[in-house]
Tab-separated table of N, CA and C in Angstrom:
chain	number	residue	atom	x	y	z
D	1	GLU	N	34.330	-69.385	-51.311
D	1	GLU	CA	35.101	-71.029	-51.271
D	1	GLU	C	35.796	-70.902	-52.501
D	2	ASN	N	35.380	-70.078	-53.564
D	2	ASN	CA	36.300	-70.087	-54.925
D	2	ASN	C	37.288	-69.129	-54.983
D	3	GLU	N	37.488	-68.026	-54.068
D	3	GLU	CA	38.452	-67.302	-53.941
D	3	GLU	C	39.977	-67.941	-54.158
D	4	LEU	N	41.116	-66.821	-54.464
D	4	LEU	CA	42.361	-67.348	-54.346
D	4	LEU	C	42.803	-67.432	-52.700
D	5	GLY	N	43.489	-68.209	-52.342
D	5	GLY	CA	44.010	-68.497	-51.103
D	5	GLY	C	43.380	-69.475	-50.480
D	6	VAL	N	41.931	-70.026	-51.292
D	6	VAL	CA	41.691	-71.121	-50.345
D	6	VAL	C	42.109	-72.419	-50.836
D	7	GLN	N	42.843	-73.125	-50.171
D	7	GLN	CA	43.982	-74.292	-50.631
D	7	GLN	C	43.858	-75.174	-49.635
D	8	ALA	N	44.058	-76.592	-50.431
D	8	ALA	CA	44.056	-77.375	-49.446
D	8	ALA	C	45.339	-77.669	-48.649
D	9	PRO	N	45.203	-78.252	-47.535
D	9	PRO	CA	44.138	-78.972	-47.009
D	9	PRO	C	43.227	-78.252	-46.258
D	10	VAL	N	43.456	-77.107	-45.895
D	10	VAL	CA	42.579	-76.493	-44.976
D	10	VAL	C	41.188	-75.849	-45.631
D	11	GLY	N	41.332	-75.633	-46.786
D	11	GLY	CA	40.129	-74.855	-47.697
D	11	GLY	C	40.003	-73.545	-47.175
D	12	PHE	N	38.808	-73.263	-47.248
D	12	PHE	CA	38.339	-71.789	-46.668
D	12	PHE	C	38.344	-71.972	-45.194
D	13	TRP	N	39.276	-71.088	-44.743
D	13	TRP	CA	39.546	-70.860	-42.827
D	13	TRP	C	39.418	-69.627	-42.761
D	14	ASP	N	38.145	-69.312	-41.913
D	14	ASP	CA	38.107	-67.917	-41.293
D	14	ASP	C	37.532	-68.227	-39.725
D	15	PRO	N	38.517	-68.610	-38.980
D	15	PRO	CA	38.108	-68.856	-37.447
D	15	PRO	C	37.496	-67.800	-36.663
D	16	ALA	N	37.805	-66.526	-37.080
D	16	ALA	CA	37.626	-65.075	-36.462
D	16	ALA	C	35.915	-65.041	-37.042
D	17	GLY	N	35.445	-65.606	-38.068
D	17	GLY	CA	34.327	-65.240	-38.587
D	17	GLY	C	34.243	-63.832	-39.328
D	18	LEU	N	35.260	-63.453	-39.730
D	18	LEU	CA	35.324	-62.001	-40.351
D	18	LEU	C	34.550	-61.729	-41.748
D	19	THR	N	34.291	-63.154	-42.448
D	19	THR	CA	33.486	-62.941	-43.463
D	19	THR	C	32.174	-63.204	-43.494
D	20	ALA	N	31.878	-63.199	-42.247
D	20	ALA	CA	30.367	-63.621	-42.078
D	20	ALA	C	29.320	-62.759	-42.395
D	21	ASP	N	29.498	-61.545	-42.502
D	21	ASP	CA	28.821	-60.630	-43.007
D	21	ASP	C	28.519	-60.649	-44.719
D	22	GLY	N	29.454	-61.565	-45.149
D	22	GLY	CA	29.285	-61.551	-46.944
D	22	GLY	C	29.412	-60.179	-47.631
D	23	SER	N	29.938	-59.517	-46.995
D	23	SER	CA	30.305	-58.245	-47.845
D	23	SER	C	31.829	-58.363	-48.758
D	24	VAL	N	31.402	-58.130	-49.957
D	24	VAL	CA	32.425	-58.464	-50.976
D	24	VAL	C	33.399	-57.380	-50.645
D	25	GLU	N	32.891	-55.835	-50.561
D	25	GLU	CA	33.918	-54.932	-50.219
D	25	GLU	C	34.843	-55.301	-49.238
D	26	ASN	N	34.282	-55.764	-48.076
D	26	ASN	CA	35.148	-55.886	-46.716
D	26	ASN	C	36.340	-56.917	-47.245
D	27	PHE	N	35.726	-58.009	-47.809
D	27	PHE	CA	36.417	-59.120	-48.260
D	27	PHE	C	37.507	-58.669	-49.123
D	28	ASN	N	37.405	-57.769	-50.319
D	28	ASN	CA	38.438	-57.320	-51.067
D	28	ASN	C	39.678	-56.509	-50.307
D	29	ARG	N	39.102	-55.372	-49.320
D	29	ARG	CA	40.011	-54.713	-48.409
D	29	ARG	C	40.848	-55.871	-47.644
D	30	ARG	N	40.358	-56.571	-47.038
D	30	ARG	CA	41.131	-57.646	-46.499
D	30	ARG	C	42.106	-58.193	-47.325
D	31	ARG	N	41.600	-58.798	-48.410
D	31	ARG	CA	42.635	-59.436	-49.158
D	31	ARG	C	43.876	-58.512	-49.704
D	32	GLN	N	43.270	-57.232	-50.065
D	32	GLN	CA	44.545	-56.278	-50.415
D	32	GLN	C	45.332	-56.230	-49.374
D	33	THR	N	44.899	-55.866	-47.959
D	33	THR	CA	45.898	-55.837	-46.898
D	33	THR	C	46.677	-57.182	-46.608
D	34	GLU	N	45.982	-58.351	-46.887
D	34	GLU	CA	46.886	-59.427	-46.567
D	34	GLU	C	47.916	-59.718	-47.648
D	35	LEU	N	47.951	-59.234	-48.991
D	35	LEU	CA	48.699	-59.282	-50.043
D	35	LEU	C	50.023	-58.051	-49.623
D	36	LYS	N	49.570	-57.022	-49.400
D	36	LYS	CA	50.511	-56.168	-48.818
D	36	LYS	C	51.308	-56.545	-47.674
D	37	HIS	N	50.519	-57.037	-46.595
D	37	HIS	CA	51.437	-57.506	-45.323
D	37	HIS	C	52.254	-58.631	-45.807
D	38	GLY	N	51.864	-59.533	-46.700
D	38	GLY	CA	52.451	-60.843	-47.205
D	38	GLY	C	53.715	-60.329	-47.798
D	39	ARG	N	53.605	-59.415	-48.937
D	39	ARG	CA	54.809	-58.949	-49.348
D	39	ARG	C	56.009	-58.306	-48.555
D	40	ILE	N	55.423	-57.362	-47.764
D	40	ILE	CA	56.145	-56.793	-46.650
D	40	ILE	C	56.913	-58.057	-45.873
D	41	ALA	N	56.118	-58.947	-45.473
D	41	ALA	CA	56.896	-60.083	-44.822
D	41	ALA	C	57.867	-60.875	-45.283
D	42	MET	N	57.590	-61.044	-46.565
D	42	MET	CA	58.682	-61.868	-47.505
D	42	MET	C	59.744	-61.120	-47.447
D	43	LEU	N	59.810	-60.139	-47.776
D	43	LEU	CA	60.938	-58.958	-47.792
D	43	LEU	C	61.806	-58.752	-46.511
D	44	ALA	N	60.761	-58.716	-45.401
D	44	ALA	CA	61.539	-58.818	-44.327
D	44	ALA	C	62.127	-60.070	-44.010
D	45	THR	N	61.582	-61.250	-44.002
D	45	THR	CA	62.112	-62.476	-43.902
D	45	THR	C	63.462	-62.613	-44.510
D	46	MET	N	63.635	-62.291	-45.886
D	46	MET	CA	64.638	-62.238	-46.653
D	46	MET	C	65.681	-61.493	-46.014
D	47	GLY	N	65.224	-60.445	-45.661
D	47	GLY	CA	66.303	-59.312	-45.230
D	47	GLY	C	66.622	-59.577	-43.756
D	48	TYR	N	66.260	-60.436	-43.109
D	48	TYR	CA	66.596	-60.770	-41.858
D	48	TYR	C	67.644	-62.095	-41.879
D	49	ILE	N	67.389	-62.995	-42.933
D	49	ILE	CA	68.231	-64.059	-43.309
D	49	ILE	C	69.397	-63.980	-44.213
D	50	THR	N	69.110	-63.253	-45.015
D	50	THR	CA	70.309	-62.987	-46.044
D	50	THR	C	71.502	-62.377	-45.348
D	51	PRO	N	71.366	-61.231	-44.527
D	51	PRO	CA	73.134	-61.132	-44.034
D	51	PRO	C	73.713	-62.212	-43.020
D	52	GLU	N	72.687	-62.937	-42.713
D	52	GLU	CA	73.335	-64.184	-41.921
D	52	GLU	C	74.118	-65.106	-42.808
D	53	ILE	N	73.472	-65.219	-43.933
D	53	ILE	CA	73.961	-66.239	-44.752
D	53	ILE	C	75.191	-65.756	-45.812
D	54	THR	N	74.958	-64.545	-46.518
D	54	THR	CA	76.150	-64.017	-47.263
D	54	THR	C	76.739	-62.999	-46.641
D	55	GLY	N	76.401	-62.473	-45.543
D	55	GLY	CA	77.531	-61.526	-44.892
D	55	GLY	C	76.944	-60.089	-45.312
D	56	LYS	N	77.299	-59.008	-44.478
D	56	LYS	CA	76.787	-57.813	-44.544
D	56	LYS	C	77.552	-57.028	-45.429
D	57	PHE	N	76.760	-55.614	-46.352
D	57	PHE	CA	77.838	-55.122	-46.861
D	57	PHE	C	78.969	-54.534	-46.344
D	58	PRO	N	80.121	-54.384	-46.979
D	58	PRO	CA	81.207	-53.489	-46.464
D	58	PRO	C	80.898	-52.070	-46.224
D	59	GLY	N	81.787	-51.430	-45.498
D	59	GLY	CA	81.586	-49.911	-45.765
D	59	GLY	C	80.745	-49.615	-44.452
D	60	TYR	N	80.359	-48.433	-44.596
D	60	TYR	CA	79.609	-47.623	-43.489
D	60	TYR	C	78.358	-47.343	-43.897
D	61	LEU	N	77.233	-47.544	-42.754
D	61	LEU	CA	75.932	-47.013	-43.019
D	61	LEU	C	75.749	-45.606	-42.824
D	62	SER	N	76.675	-45.134	-42.048
D	62	SER	CA	76.568	-43.763	-41.555
D	62	SER	C	78.210	-43.250	-41.262
D	63	TYR	N	78.714	-42.458	-42.276
D	63	TYR	CA	79.998	-41.989	-42.026
D	63	TYR	C	80.148	-40.868	-40.835
D	64	SER	N	78.925	-40.177	-40.621
D	64	SER	CA	79.079	-39.152	-39.662
D	64	SER	C	78.935	-39.932	-38.335
D	65	GLY	N	78.265	-40.882	-38.230
D	65	GLY	CA	78.034	-41.739	-37.059
D	65	GLY	C	79.152	-42.777	-36.874
D	66	LYS	N	79.856	-42.890	-37.631
D	66	LYS	CA	80.962	-44.032	-37.913
D	66	LYS	C	80.366	-45.550	-37.444
D	67	ILE	N	79.139	-45.735	-38.398
D	67	ILE	CA	78.288	-46.861	-38.030
D	67	ILE	C	78.577	-47.996	-39.270
D	68	ALA	N	79.422	-48.834	-39.090
D	68	ALA	CA	79.387	-49.865	-40.152
D	68	ALA	C	78.119	-50.817	-40.678
D	69	PHE	N	78.009	-51.126	-41.577
D	69	PHE	CA	76.784	-52.149	-41.784
D	69	PHE	C	76.978	-53.239	-40.876
D	70	ALA	N	78.358	-53.942	-40.668
D	70	ALA	CA	78.613	-55.127	-39.713
D	70	ALA	C	78.280	-54.631	-38.428
D	71	ASP	N	78.314	-53.388	-38.074
D	71	ASP	CA	77.856	-53.248	-36.774
D	71	ASP	C	76.261	-53.437	-36.216
D	72	VAL	N	75.576	-53.259	-37.382
D	72	VAL	CA	74.081	-53.448	-37.130
D	72	VAL	C	73.490	-54.969	-37.055
D	73	PRO	N	72.922	-55.022	-35.916
D	73	PRO	CA	72.510	-56.375	-35.843
D	73	PRO	C	70.942	-56.649	-36.725
D	74	ASN	N	70.592	-57.745	-36.783
D	74	ASN	CA	69.251	-58.205	-37.152
D	74	ASN	C	68.104	-58.115	-36.204
D	75	GLY	N	66.896	-57.719	-36.468
D	75	GLY	CA	65.934	-57.972	-35.746
D	75	GLY	C	65.533	-56.750	-35.191
D	76	LEU	N	64.922	-56.534	-34.118
D	76	LEU	CA	64.419	-55.367	-33.205
D	76	LEU	C	65.792	-54.524	-32.719
D	77	ALA	N	66.643	-55.503	-32.659
D	77	ALA	CA	68.061	-54.890	-31.978
D	77	ALA	C	68.621	-53.580	-33.184
D	78	ALA	N	67.985	-53.665	-34.124
D	78	ALA	CA	68.742	-52.903	-35.195
D	78	ALA	C	68.116	-51.305	-35.082
D	79	ILE	N	66.734	-51.139	-34.496
D	79	ILE	CA	65.860	-50.028	-34.475
D	79	ILE	C	66.752	-48.974	-33.880
D	80	SER	N	67.703	-49.491	-32.792
D	80	SER	CA	68.288	-48.320	-32.053
D	80	SER	C	69.643	-48.010	-32.550
D	81	LYS	N	70.275	-48.539	-33.779
D	81	LYS	CA	71.386	-48.723	-34.422
D	81	LYS	C	71.360	-47.849	-35.533
D	82	VAL	N	70.118	-47.700	-36.092
D	82	VAL	CA	70.146	-46.971	-37.346
D	82	VAL	C	69.708	-45.606	-37.096
D	83	PRO	N	70.439	-44.761	-37.910
D	83	PRO	CA	70.531	-43.332	-37.443
D	83	PRO	C	69.108	-42.826	-38.154
D	84	SER	N	68.494	-41.702	-37.456
D	84	SER	CA	67.365	-40.971	-37.684
D	84	SER	C	67.092	-40.607	-39.187
D	85	GLY	N	68.351	-40.377	-39.915
D	85	GLY	CA	68.480	-40.344	-41.367
D	85	GLY	C	68.069	-41.382	-42.131
D	86	GLY	N	68.179	-42.329	-41.724
D	86	GLY	CA	68.211	-43.971	-42.145
D	86	GLY	C	66.543	-44.253	-42.187
D	87	TRP	N	66.146	-44.071	-41.023
D	87	TRP	CA	64.848	-44.301	-40.780
D	87	TRP	C	63.828	-43.396	-41.354
D	88	TYR	N	64.389	-42.045	-41.795
D	88	TYR	CA	63.740	-41.139	-42.910
D	88	TYR	C	63.325	-41.643	-44.026
D	89	GLN	N	64.391	-42.186	-44.785
D	89	GLN	CA	64.726	-42.765	-45.934
D	89	GLN	C	63.828	-43.865	-46.245
D	90	ILE	N	63.728	-44.615	-45.051
D	90	ILE	CA	63.164	-45.700	-45.306
D	90	ILE	C	61.558	-45.295	-44.947
D	91	ALA	N	61.135	-44.454	-44.637
D	91	ALA	CA	59.602	-44.043	-44.432
D	91	ALA	C	59.298	-43.214	-45.667
D	92	THR	N	60.225	-42.602	-46.154
D	92	THR	CA	59.979	-41.759	-47.399
D	92	THR	C	59.782	-42.867	-48.526
D	93	TYR	N	60.608	-43.908	-48.650
D	93	TYR	CA	60.351	-44.891	-49.685
D	93	TYR	C	59.205	-45.644	-49.650
D	94	MET	N	58.993	-46.121	-48.273
D	94	MET	CA	57.386	-46.393	-48.082
D	94	MET	C	56.451	-45.520	-48.341
D	95	ALA	N	56.403	-44.523	-48.075
D	95	ALA	CA	55.299	-43.441	-48.802
D	95	ALA	C	55.201	-43.304	-50.313
D	96	PHE	N	56.363	-43.389	-50.840
D	96	PHE	CA	56.331	-43.485	-52.340
D	96	PHE	C	55.727	-44.765	-53.081
D	97	CYS	N	55.995	-45.867	-52.462
D	97	CYS	CA	55.530	-47.124	-52.783
D	97	CYS	C	53.783	-47.092	-52.393
D	98	GLU	N	53.510	-46.188	-51.461
D	98	GLU	CA	51.954	-46.374	-51.175
D	98	GLU	C	51.438	-45.489	-52.413
D	99	ILE	N	51.869	-44.297	-52.672
D	99	ILE	CA	51.163	-43.292	-53.174
D	99	ILE	C	51.661	-43.273	-54.968
D	100	SER	N	52.550	-44.151	-55.157
D	100	SER	CA	52.876	-44.133	-56.676
D	100	SER	C	52.161	-44.893	-57.449
D	101	GLN	N	51.250	-45.649	-56.962
D	101	GLN	CA	50.403	-46.707	-57.969
D	101	GLN	C	49.021	-46.366	-57.343
D	102	ASP	N	47.808	-46.496	-58.423
D	102	ASP	CA	46.621	-46.483	-58.154
D	102	ASP	C	46.089	-47.851	-57.067
D	103	GLN	N	46.031	-47.930	-56.236
D	103	GLN	CA	45.280	-48.919	-55.216
D	103	GLN	C	44.078	-49.024	-54.868
D	104	SER	N	43.240	-48.168	-55.490
D	104	SER	CA	41.699	-47.788	-55.134
D	104	SER	C	41.111	-48.924	-55.332
D	105	PRO	N	39.791	-49.208	-54.872
D	105	PRO	CA	39.188	-50.569	-54.962
D	105	PRO	C	38.817	-50.719	-56.493
D	106	GLY	N	38.969	-51.790	-56.653
D	106	GLY	CA	38.625	-52.192	-58.112
D	106	GLY	C	39.680	-52.076	-59.184
D	107	SER	N	40.870	-51.423	-58.761
D	107	SER	CA	41.717	-51.145	-59.533
D	107	SER	C	42.987	-52.431	-59.790
D	108	PRO	N	43.720	-52.622	-60.728
D	108	PRO	CA	44.391	-53.893	-60.883
D	108	PRO	C	45.379	-53.789	-59.336
D	109	GLY	N	45.832	-52.545	-59.161
D	109	GLY	CA	46.679	-52.262	-58.078
D	109	GLY	C	46.251	-52.805	-56.697
D	110	ALA	N	44.879	-52.539	-56.508
D	110	ALA	CA	44.170	-53.147	-55.322
D	110	ALA	C	44.151	-54.600	-55.042
D	111	ALA	N	44.327	-55.414	-56.210
D	111	ALA	CA	44.325	-57.035	-56.459
D	111	ALA	C	45.768	-57.528	-56.564
D	112	GLY	N	46.844	-56.554	-56.305
D	112	GLY	CA	48.085	-56.673	-56.126
D	112	GLY	C	48.983	-56.895	-57.520
D	113	ASP	N	48.240	-56.426	-58.762
D	113	ASP	CA	48.854	-56.516	-60.074
D	113	ASP	C	49.336	-54.910	-60.355
D	114	PHE	N	50.622	-55.073	-60.543
D	114	PHE	CA	50.935	-53.719	-61.043
D	114	PHE	C	51.531	-53.878	-62.279
D	115	GLY	N	51.281	-54.709	-63.044
D	115	GLY	CA	51.707	-54.644	-64.289
D	115	GLY	C	52.900	-55.251	-64.987
D	116	TRP	N	53.817	-56.040	-63.859
D	116	TRP	CA	55.058	-56.533	-63.965
D	116	TRP	C	54.972	-58.096	-64.032
D	117	LYS	N	54.974	-58.212	-65.561
D	117	LYS	CA	54.811	-59.776	-66.049
D	117	LYS	C	55.851	-60.616	-65.923
D	118	VAL	N	56.657	-60.113	-65.452
D	118	VAL	CA	57.919	-61.439	-64.863
D	118	VAL	C	57.428	-62.120	-63.966
D	119	LEU	N	56.865	-61.779	-62.906
D	119	LEU	CA	56.083	-62.441	-61.899
D	119	LEU	C	54.836	-62.862	-62.165
D	120	THR	N	53.954	-62.315	-62.970
D	120	THR	CA	52.612	-62.776	-63.363
D	120	THR	C	52.625	-63.180	-64.638
D	121	SER	N	51.478	-63.274	-65.578
D	121	SER	CA	51.710	-64.185	-66.574
D	121	SER	C	50.351	-63.649	-67.580
D	122	GLU	N	50.460	-63.862	-68.664
D	122	GLU	CA	49.138	-63.313	-69.785
D	122	GLU	C	48.392	-64.440	-69.704
D	123	ASP	N	48.765	-65.807	-69.756
D	123	ASP	CA	47.823	-66.987	-69.404
D	123	ASP	C	47.025	-66.873	-68.133
D	124	PRO	N	45.642	-66.826	-68.284
D	124	PRO	CA	44.762	-66.714	-67.057
D	124	PRO	C	45.195	-67.479	-66.047
D	125	GLU	N	45.457	-69.104	-66.322
D	125	GLU	CA	45.399	-70.249	-65.403
D	125	GLU	C	46.731	-70.154	-64.632
D	126	GLU	N	47.894	-69.677	-65.506
D	126	GLU	CA	49.170	-70.000	-64.998
D	126	GLU	C	49.360	-68.322	-63.953
D	127	LYS	N	48.447	-67.239	-64.217
D	127	LYS	CA	48.577	-66.322	-63.237
D	127	LYS	C	47.738	-66.511	-62.163
D	128	THR	N	46.654	-67.219	-62.402
D	128	THR	CA	45.729	-67.519	-60.912
D	128	THR	C	46.812	-68.413	-59.953
D	129	LYS	N	47.383	-69.359	-60.654
D	129	LYS	CA	48.473	-70.440	-59.879
D	129	LYS	C	49.413	-69.293	-59.267
D	130	LYS	N	50.155	-68.555	-60.158
D	130	LYS	CA	51.142	-67.735	-59.352
D	130	LYS	C	50.550	-66.757	-58.159
D	131	LEU	N	49.314	-66.384	-58.310
D	131	LEU	CA	48.755	-65.542	-57.242
D	131	LEU	C	48.507	-66.381	-56.093
D	132	ALA	N	48.169	-67.579	-56.117
D	132	ALA	CA	47.614	-68.316	-55.283
D	132	ALA	C	49.133	-68.622	-54.455
D	133	ALA	N	49.922	-68.867	-55.040
D	133	ALA	CA	51.083	-69.141	-54.357
D	133	ALA	C	51.980	-67.959	-53.849
D	134	GLU	N	51.717	-67.001	-54.210
D	134	GLU	CA	51.815	-65.440	-53.655
D	134	GLU	C	51.306	-65.442	-52.297
D	135	ILE	N	50.020	-65.426	-52.296
D	135	ILE	CA	49.242	-65.632	-51.090
D	135	ILE	C	49.846	-66.421	-50.230
D	136	ALA	N	49.881	-68.128	-50.538
D	136	ALA	CA	50.711	-68.991	-49.559
D	136	ALA	C	51.753	-68.524	-48.975
D	137	ASN	N	52.494	-68.160	-49.681
D	137	ASN	CA	53.990	-67.769	-49.406
D	137	ASN	C	54.127	-66.491	-48.585
D	138	GLY	N	53.147	-65.441	-48.888
D	138	GLY	CA	52.838	-64.211	-47.750
D	138	GLY	C	52.655	-64.692	-46.520
D	139	ARG	N	51.481	-65.829	-46.690
D	139	ARG	CA	51.124	-66.079	-45.305
D	139	ARG	C	52.124	-66.846	-44.368
D	140	LEU	N	52.961	-67.714	-45.108
D	140	LEU	CA	54.014	-68.327	-44.576
D	140	LEU	C	54.944	-67.250	-44.081
D	141	ALA	N	55.619	-66.475	-44.792
D	141	ALA	CA	56.494	-65.240	-44.183
D	141	ALA	C	55.918	-64.523	-43.220
D	142	MET	N	54.716	-64.364	-43.262
D	142	MET	CA	54.262	-63.653	-42.007
D	142	MET	C	54.690	-64.192	-40.613
D	143	MET	N	54.135	-65.519	-40.764
D	143	MET	CA	54.463	-66.425	-39.675
D	143	MET	C	55.855	-66.407	-39.397
D	144	ALA	N	56.878	-66.698	-40.311
D	144	ALA	CA	58.305	-66.638	-40.303
D	144	ALA	C	58.948	-65.480	-39.462
D	145	ILE	N	58.199	-64.483	-40.065
D	145	ILE	CA	58.941	-63.094	-39.374
D	145	ILE	C	58.759	-62.959	-38.155
D	146	ILE	N	57.372	-63.236	-37.506
D	146	ILE	CA	57.062	-63.090	-36.279
D	146	ILE	C	57.811	-64.250	-35.344
D	147	GLY	N	58.016	-65.535	-35.896
D	147	GLY	CA	58.897	-66.323	-35.089
D	147	GLY	C	60.370	-65.946	-35.016
D	148	MET	N	60.796	-64.891	-36.039
D	148	MET	CA	62.175	-64.634	-35.805
D	148	MET	C	62.374	-63.835	-34.754
D	149	PHE	N	61.571	-63.012	-34.513
D	149	PHE	CA	61.768	-61.962	-33.419
D	149	PHE	C	61.436	-62.634	-31.921
């Protein structure tokens, strides 16, 4: 009941009973997963709406395939338009992000803290406020990106 993410008006909400066993280890693993999925959803949501607002990059996504950035639609329709080399680059970057930081249980990385103080704070109260906001925004972004498809 005192964990980050327990926020008004809902409070602690676990309709599926995933925390009924009381396992701290399982809770921490699920929280780590929630943070990661929330961050990915926030990026995906911004990646979906930003080109619609600001326009797309000029030039070509693939010179050999003569695919311009403007030719790539948003959402699931983009999957068939991006060349396999592009998907390889995306997958390689994702793998780099996964293995470049220590995210083992109990490490700061497992709690989502990679030492980038621009987004967090030295002040514990301010840091808690920002981390709670990140969880709430991540939850909202997960619902938003589902609704966009």
